[in-house]
C-alpha positions in Angstrom: -27.3 6.1 8.8 -24.0 6.1 7.9 -22.0 3.3 8.6 -18.2 3.2 10.2 -16.9 3.2 6.6 -19.0 5.7 6.1 -17.7 8.2 8.3 -14.3 7.4 8.5 -14.0 7.9 4.5 -12.8 11.9 4.5 -10.2 10.9 6.8 -8.9 8.8 4.5 -9.1 11.4 1.3 -7.4 13.3 3.1 -4.3 11.0 4.5 -4.0 10.0 0.8 -4.3 13.8 -0.7 -1.5 14.3 1.9 0.3 11.3 0.6 -0.2 11.9 -3.0 1.4 15.8 -2.3 4.6 14.5 -0.3 5.2 12.3 -3.2 4.9 15.0 -5.5 7.3 16.8 -3.3 9.7 14.7 -2.4 10.2 13.8 -6.8 11.0 17.6 -7.1 14.2 17.2 -5.0 16.8 15.8 -7.5 19.0 13.6 -5.8 22.5 15.3 -5.3 24.2 12.8 -3.1 23.2 14.2 0.2 20.5 14.7 2.1 18.0 17.7 1.5 17.2 18.3 4.6 20.5 18.5 6.5 23.2 18.0 4.1 24.7 14.0 5.5 25.9 12.8 2.7 24.0 10.5 1.0 24.3 7.0 -1.2 22.5 6.2 -4.2 19.5 8.1 -5.1 18.7 9.3 -2.1 17.0 12.7 -1.5 16.9 12.6 2.6 19.0 10.5 5.3 15.5 9.7 7.3 11.8 10.6 7.5 12.5 13.2 10.2 14.3 14.5 7.5 12.0 14.9 4.6 9.4 15.9 7.1 10.9 18.8 8.2 11.7 19.2 4.1 7.9 18.6 3.6 7.0 21.4 6.5 9.5 24.3 5.6 8.2 24.4 2.0 5.2 24.9 2.5 5.7 27.0 5.1 7.2 29.7 2.2 4.4 28.1 0.1 1.3 29.8 2.2 3.5 31.5 5.0 
């Protein structure tokens, strides 16, 4: 019989897979001094001004890729 750890493994693997995919997509965007989603001015090597813009950018990229 499967224990709780065995039951949670598929969801953990999915979460890790999604995190890796997000990291790869974010790394493809080159820092330009502007947010990659909303265009707000940024300091340093940032690509997005906050997590919401990053997530919205990822959602749009997925929609473009998969429809």
